[in-house]
Structure formats: structure tokens, C-alpha cells
Amino acid sequence: MVTGASSGIGEATARRLAAEGFDVVAAARRRDRLDKLAAEVPGIRAATLDVTSQESVDAFAASLDRCDVLVNNAGGAIGLEPVAGADVADWQRMYDTNVLGSLRVTKALLPRLVGSGDGVLVMLTSVAGLVSYEGGGGYNAAKHAQTSMTEVLRLELCGEPVRVVEVAPGMVHTEEFSLNRFRGDDAAADRVYAGVPGPLTAEDVADAISWCVTRPAHVNVDRLVIRPRAQAAQHKVHRV
Ligand SMILES: NC(=O)c1ccc[n+]([C@@H]2O[C@H](COP(=O)([O-])OP(=O)(O)OC[C@H]3O[C@@H](n4cnc5c(N)ncnc54)[C@H](OP(=O)(O)O)[C@@H]3O)[C@@H](O)[C@H]2O)c1
């Protein structure tokens, strides 16, 4: 079960897990994109899900008979304003999607992950959840919260047959992440990746997720930080 599977990392992860032999439920709001994906890839089923709506999460959970792997991927950033100029509504949306969205879906599916006897919960956080940067305020806060929730879950589930994995990517050039961050401004979105030799692709992250999920049941990859070679740290990006 992959949330936010209509684009980027979520879509690549759904494709990759299907190729690994999983029956994948690909969920997001844009059903047309999911239906296309499901029609193209055997082993993928589309489901409509808005992680900010408890009603939608409940209806979605009721439609599943089992869940062995949950990838909480739906999320993203809005804006790059300094804290002093931040829009409270943007921060609320980021918190609602990245943090509370993951909470709603996790709460709904945890009994099934435990019941599977070898559940895996993957949380897509970010290096933004580990290191803060100017303009990152609302996204940093949301991703730090998601990282904390993941750590707490691992502690609380110790002894249960569920692995709790955090995958924290650095710069990934996906189709929509920066476009959403800059509210549809193509040029601003393109500048994020300008001159960077080889930002990560969605497939690179899907490969990392797949590796974590397919380790033996007793092996828990706590946190996997993955960056492009050109990004040694948040403030250290090589551009040509
Ligand atoms: N790209 C990066 O540089 C990067 C780096 C580190 C971490 N990440 C994290 O990786 C995850 C995926 O990012 P991405 O780059 O693949 O972004 P993306 O291409 O913008 O994809 C985001 C996905 O989330 C879904 N989504 C958004 N709001 C949702 C909601 N309310 N309910 C259900 N689904 C929702 C979107 O689908 P719908 O609009 O169809 O609902 C979309 O499929 C995010 O959590 C992001 O924070 C990204």
C-alpha cells in the first residue's frame, strides 16, 4: 500500500514493488493518473485516498482486506518564505498532509500490519527532517515531526512483528515536488536542480525503499539517508 502514488517517488515505488511481486494498492487523490498506472502495470490496483480526510482514510481502510507493507509517502512542501513572512495556512497544510496524513493512515492500517505477522511501515521523511535550512521553516517543522513520530512508533512497536523504516532523501528531481513548492512557477522549480550533475530520481528512492522492505523479517533498517553525490550536505550542493 503506497500513498501519494499518482506521481514521483510514490508512483516509482508502486511500480518497483509490483515488479518485486507485491500486490500493490496505489492511492492518492488524482484517480485518473492512478487508473492509468494500474492499467499499465500488472499487480497495481488504484484507490482514491485523501490523507487529510478522516472519512476518506476510513473508507479506504475498509476496502483493504490485508496490508503487509505501508509506504507513507504522500506529502510535500509549500513555499520557501522565511519564518517572519510565513503563511500560517501553508504550514497547516504541510502539517496536515505530511504528519497528520501519515498518522491517520498508520492508525487505520496498523492492526493489519501487526496481523500480517511481518509488517513493514515505511515513512518517507526527508533530510529536511534532520537538518534545518533558511526558508525551510514549515517543511522542516513538518518533516522533523514525521521523523519523531517514526522514532516513537519504533519504540512503541518493539516486540510486535512490524518493522518501522524511515527513508530520508535529499534532492530528488521529481516532476511535481518543486513545482508544488513554488506554486506552479516552472522557472523557480527548475532553478532548484539547475546545473546539479545527477540529482536523485524517483526510481533511485524507490530502489532504496524496495531494498529496505525486502530485507529478512528480523532486519530493521531504522533510517536510510540517501542523497545525490553532488549534495554533500543541505548547504553544500555542487553545480556546474
Ligand atoms: N522530491 C524531493 O526532493 C523529496 C526529497 C525528500 C523527501 N521527499 C518526500 O517524498 C514524498 C514524495 O515526494 P515527491 O517528490 O514524489 O512529490 P510529488 O511528485 O509532488 O508527489 C506527491 C504525492 O503525494 C500525493 N498527495 C499530496 N497530497 C495528498 C493527499 N492529501 N492525500 C493523498 N495523497 C496526496 C500526490 O498525489 P495527489 O495530488 O494525486 O493526491 C502525489 O502523488 C513526500 O513526502 C516528500 O516530502 C521529496
Short mmCIF file of C-alpha atoms and ligand atoms in Angstrom, two decimals:
data_model
loop_
_atom_site.label_atom_id
_atom_site.label_comp_id
_atom_site.label_asym_id
_atom_site.label_seq_id
_atom_site.Cartn_x
_atom_site.Cartn_y
_atom_site.Cartn_z
CA MET A 1 0.00 0.00 0.00
CA VAL A 2 1.62 3.23 -1.22
CA THR A 3 0.17 6.68 -0.52
CA GLY A 4 0.83 9.53 -2.95
CA ALA A 5 1.30 7.03 -5.77
CA SER A 6 -0.02 9.28 -8.55
CA SER A 7 3.41 10.85 -9.18
CA GLY A 8 7.08 10.98 -8.28
CA ILE A 9 8.52 8.72 -5.59
CA GLY A 10 5.17 7.11 -4.76
CA GLU A 11 4.49 6.13 -8.35
CA ALA A 12 8.03 4.79 -8.82
CA THR A 13 7.70 2.83 -5.57
CA ALA A 14 4.40 1.29 -6.64
CA ARG A 15 5.97 0.24 -9.94
CA ARG A 16 9.06 -1.15 -8.21
CA LEU A 17 7.17 -3.11 -5.54
CA ALA A 18 4.88 -4.56 -8.22
CA ALA A 19 7.99 -5.67 -10.13
CA GLU A 20 9.20 -7.33 -6.90
CA GLY A 21 5.98 -9.38 -6.87
CA PHE A 22 3.86 -7.45 -4.38
CA ASP A 23 0.15 -6.84 -4.97
CA VAL A 24 0.24 -3.04 -4.75
CA VAL A 25 -2.56 -0.67 -3.87
CA ALA A 26 -1.63 2.73 -5.30
CA ALA A 27 -3.51 5.51 -3.54
CA ALA A 28 -3.83 9.29 -4.00
CA ARG A 29 -6.43 11.92 -4.87
CA ARG A 30 -5.97 12.04 -8.67
CA ARG A 31 -7.76 8.87 -9.64
CA ASP A 32 -7.24 9.35 -13.40
CA ARG A 33 -3.47 9.06 -13.01
CA LEU A 34 -3.80 6.01 -10.77
CA ASP A 35 -6.17 4.29 -13.20
CA LYS A 36 -3.62 4.80 -15.99
CA LEU A 37 -0.88 3.36 -13.79
CA ALA A 38 -2.99 0.36 -12.83
CA ALA A 39 -3.91 -0.28 -16.47
CA GLU A 40 -0.24 -0.19 -17.46
CA VAL A 41 1.33 -2.24 -14.66
CA PRO A 42 0.11 -5.71 -13.71
CA GLY A 43 -0.08 -6.08 -9.94
CA ILE A 44 -1.14 -2.48 -9.25
CA ARG A 45 -4.66 -1.57 -8.15
CA ALA A 46 -5.85 2.06 -7.91
CA ALA A 47 -7.56 3.53 -4.85
CA THR A 48 -8.80 7.04 -4.14
CA LEU A 49 -7.40 8.49 -0.94
CA ASP A 50 -7.09 11.95 0.59
CA VAL A 51 -4.86 11.56 3.64
CA THR A 52 -6.15 14.86 5.07
CA SER A 53 -9.68 13.46 5.33
CA GLN A 54 -10.50 11.00 8.11
CA GLU A 55 -13.61 9.95 6.16
CA SER A 56 -11.52 9.15 3.09
CA VAL A 57 -8.93 7.22 5.14
CA ASP A 58 -11.69 5.21 6.87
CA ALA A 59 -13.37 4.32 3.56
CA PHE A 60 -10.04 3.37 2.05
CA ALA A 61 -9.05 1.20 5.05
CA ALA A 62 -12.41 -0.59 4.91
CA SER A 63 -11.72 -1.56 1.30
CA LEU A 64 -8.50 -3.42 2.17
CA ASP A 65 -8.58 -7.00 3.40
CA ARG A 66 -4.92 -7.12 4.35
CA CYS A 67 -1.81 -4.97 4.46
CA ASP A 68 1.73 -6.25 4.77
CA VAL A 69 3.63 -3.13 3.73
CA LEU A 70 2.58 0.50 4.15
CA VAL A 71 4.58 3.27 2.48
CA ASN A 72 3.54 6.65 3.92
CA ASN A 73 4.77 8.77 1.04
CA ALA A 74 2.03 11.37 0.43
CA GLY A 75 3.38 14.78 1.30
CA GLY A 76 5.40 17.70 0.10
CA ALA A 77 6.46 21.30 0.66
CA ILE A 78 4.70 24.62 0.08
CA GLY A 79 6.69 27.83 -0.11
CA LEU A 80 10.23 28.88 0.77
CA GLU A 81 9.45 32.05 2.72
CA PRO A 82 11.34 32.97 5.88
CA VAL A 83 9.51 32.29 9.14
CA ALA A 84 8.83 36.03 9.55
CA GLY A 85 6.86 36.04 6.30
CA ALA A 86 5.29 32.62 6.60
CA ASP A 87 1.71 31.92 5.68
CA VAL A 88 0.06 30.04 8.55
CA ALA A 89 -2.28 28.26 6.12
CA ASP A 90 0.72 26.81 4.23
CA TRP A 91 2.19 25.46 7.47
CA GLN A 92 -1.18 23.94 8.38
CA ARG A 93 -1.45 22.21 5.01
CA MET A 94 2.09 20.83 5.25
CA TYR A 95 1.46 19.56 8.76
CA ASP A 96 -1.90 18.09 7.82
CA THR A 97 -0.56 16.19 4.81
CA ASN A 98 2.91 15.07 5.92
CA VAL A 99 2.32 14.49 9.63
CA LEU A 100 -1.38 14.02 10.34
CA GLY A 101 -1.89 12.27 6.99
CA SER A 102 0.74 9.70 7.94
CA LEU A 103 -0.84 9.42 11.39
CA ARG A 104 -4.35 8.82 10.01
CA VAL A 105 -3.23 6.13 7.57
CA THR A 106 -0.89 4.49 10.09
CA LYS A 107 -3.61 4.31 12.74
CA ALA A 108 -6.05 2.82 10.26
CA LEU A 109 -3.70 0.13 8.94
CA LEU A 110 -1.53 -0.73 11.94
CA PRO A 111 -3.78 -3.58 13.15
CA ARG A 112 -3.42 -5.18 9.71
CA LEU A 113 0.35 -4.67 9.64
CA VAL A 114 0.60 -6.39 13.04
CA GLY A 115 -1.84 -9.09 11.94
CA SER A 116 0.23 -9.88 8.87
CA GLY A 117 2.90 -11.36 11.13
CA ASP A 118 5.68 -9.47 9.31
CA GLY A 119 4.53 -5.93 8.62
CA VAL A 120 6.72 -3.14 7.29
CA LEU A 121 5.89 0.53 7.75
CA VAL A 122 7.98 2.90 5.65
CA MET A 123 7.89 6.62 6.40
CA LEU A 124 9.08 8.97 3.65
CA THR A 125 10.61 11.82 5.58
CA SER A 126 13.44 13.95 4.18
CA VAL A 127 16.84 15.34 5.07
CA ALA A 128 14.68 18.42 5.79
CA GLY A 129 13.53 16.44 8.83
CA LEU A 130 17.10 16.13 10.06
CA VAL A 131 18.71 19.48 9.17
CA SER A 132 17.03 22.90 9.03
CA TYR A 133 17.69 25.50 6.37
CA GLU A 134 16.68 29.10 5.65
CA GLY A 135 13.21 29.23 4.11
CA GLY A 136 12.56 25.63 5.16
CA GLY A 137 10.52 26.58 8.26
CA GLY A 138 7.16 24.93 7.71
CA TYR A 139 8.53 21.95 5.77
CA ASN A 140 11.38 21.48 8.25
CA ALA A 141 8.89 21.53 11.12
CA ALA A 142 6.57 19.01 9.43
CA LYS A 143 9.34 16.63 8.41
CA HIS A 144 11.00 16.83 11.86
CA ALA A 145 7.61 15.91 13.34
CA GLN A 146 7.30 12.97 10.95
CA THR A 147 10.80 11.81 11.91
CA SER A 148 9.88 11.99 15.60
CA MET A 149 6.66 10.07 15.01
CA THR A 150 8.65 7.35 13.24
CA GLU A 151 11.11 7.06 16.15
CA VAL A 152 8.26 6.87 18.67
CA LEU A 153 6.44 4.23 16.63
CA ARG A 154 9.55 2.04 16.50
CA LEU A 155 9.84 2.23 20.28
CA GLU A 156 6.15 1.56 20.87
CA LEU A 157 6.02 -1.37 18.45
CA CYS A 158 9.14 -3.09 19.78
CA GLY A 159 8.08 -6.70 20.37
CA GLU A 160 5.39 -6.60 17.66
CA PRO A 161 6.02 -8.18 14.24
CA VAL A 162 6.31 -4.82 12.49
CA ARG A 163 9.42 -3.09 11.18
CA VAL A 164 9.46 0.71 11.19
CA VAL A 165 11.69 2.18 8.50
CA GLU A 166 12.46 5.82 7.78
CA VAL A 167 13.71 6.76 4.32
CA ALA A 168 15.07 10.32 4.23
CA PRO A 169 16.01 11.52 0.74
CA GLY A 170 17.97 14.64 -0.16
CA MET A 171 17.46 16.31 -3.53
CA VAL A 172 15.19 14.23 -5.78
CA HIS A 173 14.20 15.61 -9.18
CA THR A 174 10.57 14.60 -9.42
CA GLU A 175 8.05 16.08 -11.78
CA GLU A 176 5.93 17.93 -9.22
CA PHE A 177 7.68 18.39 -5.84
CA SER A 178 9.36 21.75 -6.58
CA LEU A 179 6.54 22.85 -8.85
CA ASN A 180 4.15 22.49 -5.89
CA ARG A 181 6.65 24.16 -3.56
CA PHE A 182 6.83 27.20 -5.86
CA ARG A 183 3.07 27.19 -6.53
CA GLY A 184 3.32 26.28 -10.21
CA ASP A 185 6.28 28.56 -11.07
CA ASP A 186 8.19 26.39 -13.59
CA ALA A 187 11.27 28.60 -13.72
CA ALA A 188 11.68 28.67 -9.93
CA ALA A 189 11.20 24.90 -9.78
CA ASP A 190 13.84 24.35 -12.49
CA ARG A 191 16.38 26.54 -10.65
CA VAL A 192 16.40 24.04 -7.74
CA TYR A 193 18.08 21.43 -9.96
CA ALA A 194 19.96 23.79 -12.31
CA GLY A 195 23.49 22.59 -13.00
CA VAL A 196 23.33 19.78 -10.45
CA PRO A 197 25.01 16.79 -12.07
CA GLY A 198 22.66 13.94 -11.27
CA PRO A 199 20.05 14.78 -8.68
CA LEU A 200 18.35 11.61 -7.40
CA THR A 201 15.46 10.26 -9.43
CA ALA A 202 12.21 8.86 -8.07
CA GLU A 203 13.47 5.43 -9.17
CA ASP A 204 16.61 5.80 -7.01
CA VAL A 205 14.45 6.34 -3.94
CA ALA A 206 12.07 3.52 -4.92
CA ASP A 207 15.11 1.25 -5.18
CA ALA A 208 16.13 2.19 -1.62
CA ILE A 209 12.59 1.63 -0.32
CA SER A 210 12.39 -1.72 -2.05
CA TRP A 211 15.73 -2.78 -0.53
CA CYS A 212 14.52 -1.88 2.98
CA VAL A 213 11.23 -3.71 2.53
CA THR A 214 12.76 -6.89 1.13
CA ARG A 215 15.33 -7.48 3.93
CA PRO A 216 14.71 -10.55 6.10
CA ALA A 217 11.98 -10.10 8.73
CA HIS A 218 14.44 -9.66 11.61
CA VAL A 219 16.37 -6.83 9.86
CA ASN A 220 15.05 -3.32 10.56
CA VAL A 221 16.66 -0.52 8.60
CA ASP A 222 15.96 2.28 11.07
CA ARG A 223 16.86 5.22 8.84
CA LEU A 224 18.20 5.34 5.33
CA VAL A 225 19.56 8.75 4.28
CA ILE A 226 20.05 8.97 0.53
CA ARG A 227 21.42 11.98 -1.35
CA PRO A 228 22.89 12.62 -4.78
CA ARG A 229 26.70 12.59 -4.88
CA ALA A 230 26.55 16.31 -5.73
CA GLN A 231 24.78 17.16 -2.43
CA ALA A 232 27.21 16.58 0.42
CA ALA A 233 25.02 18.49 2.88
CA GLN A 234 21.98 20.75 2.91
CA HIS A 235 24.11 23.82 2.13
CA LYS A 236 26.73 22.08 0.02
CA VAL A 237 25.47 21.37 -3.50
CA HIS A 238 27.87 21.08 -6.43
CA ARG A 239 26.65 22.84 -9.61
CA VAL A 240 28.35 23.05 -12.97
N1 LIG B 1 11.39 15.45 -4.24
C1 LIG B 1 12.22 15.64 -3.25
O1 LIG B 1 13.26 16.33 -3.38
C2 LIG B 1 11.96 15.00 -1.90
C3 LIG B 1 13.04 14.92 -1.01
C4 LIG B 1 12.84 14.35 0.23
C5 LIG B 1 11.59 13.88 0.59
N2 LIG B 1 10.54 13.97 -0.28
C6 LIG B 1 9.24 13.46 0.18
O2 LIG B 1 8.88 12.36 -0.63
C7 LIG B 1 7.46 12.29 -0.75
C8 LIG B 1 7.08 12.26 -2.23
O3 LIG B 1 7.62 13.40 -2.87
P1 LIG B 1 7.67 13.55 -4.46
O4 LIG B 1 8.92 14.28 -4.78
O5 LIG B 1 7.41 12.26 -5.11
O6 LIG B 1 6.46 14.59 -4.65
P2 LIG B 1 5.28 14.68 -5.72
O7 LIG B 1 5.73 14.23 -7.06
O8 LIG B 1 4.73 16.06 -5.56
O9 LIG B 1 4.22 13.61 -5.16
C9 LIG B 1 3.46 13.83 -4.03
C10 LIG B 1 2.36 12.78 -3.99
O10 LIG B 1 1.61 12.98 -2.78
C11 LIG B 1 0.24 12.92 -3.12
N3 LIG B 1 -0.55 13.70 -2.19
C12 LIG B 1 -0.43 15.01 -1.88
N4 LIG B 1 -1.38 15.37 -1.01
C13 LIG B 1 -2.14 14.25 -0.78
C14 LIG B 1 -3.29 13.98 -0.01
N5 LIG B 1 -3.88 14.94 0.71
N6 LIG B 1 -3.79 12.72 0.00
C15 LIG B 1 -3.20 11.75 -0.73
N7 LIG B 1 -2.12 11.95 -1.50
C16 LIG B 1 -1.61 13.19 -1.53
C17 LIG B 1 0.14 13.47 -4.55
O11 LIG B 1 -0.98 12.90 -5.22
P3 LIG B 1 -2.40 13.61 -5.46
O12 LIG B 1 -2.13 15.06 -5.72
O13 LIG B 1 -2.93 12.87 -6.66
O14 LIG B 1 -3.18 13.33 -4.24
C18 LIG B 1 1.41 12.89 -5.15
O15 LIG B 1 1.17 11.60 -5.66
C19 LIG B 1 6.90 13.49 0.03
O16 LIG B 1 6.55 13.09 1.31
C20 LIG B 1 8.09 14.45 0.06
O17 LIG B 1 8.01 15.33 1.15
C21 LIG B 1 10.71 14.51 -1.52
#
